[in-house]
């Protein structure tokens, strides 16, 4: 099995602060990590849910893919699922050999120092899939820290 775990569920939102406040109020959530990803045109907030995260994504510019998705969707919603894999480069080779529709041909930087690659929803039952490989050092450090 290439997919090891659900790393995160990505929500596209129009207002990150309001989305965080909603989760704080509704579920008693706290934000574990925040980051601005200029390449993707998003600001994110990660809320830990067990071993996984809820990833709230607000577009930082009108031409970002998440901005266009919000427009098409008519508002916020589930944007993608992030699955953890052990070796992203090898996984992409395997998927390429199967003829999978890759959005990213090669692993690229994601948040938290991870490397990521997206698969096109047309080849994945309508779901935008993100593959995530955590850096070995981060994983070892967080294991030690508990
Ligand atoms: Co993601």
PDB file of N, CA and C and ligand atoms in Angstrom, residues 8-10 44 55 57 80-82 118 130 132, ligand 1:
ATOM      1  N   UNK A   8      -3.469  15.048   6.140  1.00  0.00           N
ATOM      2  CA  UNK A   8      -4.365  16.172   6.413  1.00  0.00           C
ATOM      3  C   UNK A   8      -5.546  16.187   5.458  1.00  0.00           C
ATOM      4  N   UNK A   9      -6.573  16.903   5.878  1.00  0.00           N
ATOM      5  CA  UNK A   9      -7.699  17.229   5.010  1.00  0.00           C
ATOM      6  C   UNK A   9      -7.640  18.731   4.790  1.00  0.00           C
ATOM      7  N   UNK A  10      -7.615  19.143   3.522  1.00  0.00           N
ATOM      8  CA  UNK A  10      -7.492  20.566   3.193  1.00  0.00           C
ATOM      9  C   UNK A  10      -8.844  21.196   2.913  1.00  0.00           C
ATOM     10  N   UNK A  44      -1.941  29.215   5.291  1.00  0.00           N
ATOM     11  CA  UNK A  44      -2.541  28.036   5.902  1.00  0.00           C
ATOM     12  C   UNK A  44      -2.478  28.101   7.412  1.00  0.00           C
ATOM     13  N   UNK A  55      -6.226  21.241   7.504  1.00  0.00           N
ATOM     14  CA  UNK A  55      -5.460  22.329   6.890  1.00  0.00           C
ATOM     15  C   UNK A  55      -6.432  23.351   6.318  1.00  0.00           C
ATOM     16  N   UNK A  57      -7.052  26.703   4.301  1.00  0.00           N
ATOM     17  CA  UNK A  57      -6.307  27.414   3.250  1.00  0.00           C
ATOM     18  C   UNK A  57      -7.088  28.619   2.760  1.00  0.00           C
ATOM     19  N   UNK A  80      -8.924  19.204  -0.818  1.00  0.00           N
ATOM     20  CA  UNK A  80      -8.082  18.047  -1.157  1.00  0.00           C
ATOM     21  C   UNK A  80      -7.830  17.200   0.085  1.00  0.00           C
ATOM     22  N   UNK A  81      -7.345  15.974  -0.157  1.00  0.00           N
ATOM     23  CA  UNK A  81      -6.908  15.088   0.922  1.00  0.00           C
ATOM     24  C   UNK A  81      -5.406  14.904   0.772  1.00  0.00           C
ATOM     25  N   UNK A  82      -4.671  15.022   1.866  1.00  0.00           N
ATOM     26  CA  UNK A  82      -3.222  14.800   1.853  1.00  0.00           C
ATOM     27  C   UNK A  82      -2.903  13.448   2.483  1.00  0.00           C
ATOM     28  N   UNK A 118       0.838  16.784  -6.165  1.00  0.00           N
ATOM     29  CA  UNK A 118      -0.607  16.616  -6.329  1.00  0.00           C
ATOM     30  C   UNK A 118      -0.925  15.708  -7.517  1.00  0.00           C
ATOM     31  N   UNK A 130      -3.184  14.953  -2.588  1.00  0.00           N
ATOM     32  CA  UNK A 130      -1.833  15.451  -2.341  1.00  0.00           C
ATOM     33  C   UNK A 130      -1.047  14.350  -1.643  1.00  0.00           C
ATOM     34  N   UNK A 132       2.318  13.457   0.522  1.00  0.00           N
ATOM     35  CA  UNK A 132       3.176  14.211   1.443  1.00  0.00           C
ATOM     36  C   UNK A 132       4.258  13.296   2.007  1.00  0.00           C
TER      37      UNK A 132
HETATM   38 CO1  LIG B   1      -2.494  20.126   1.613  1.00  0.00          CO
END
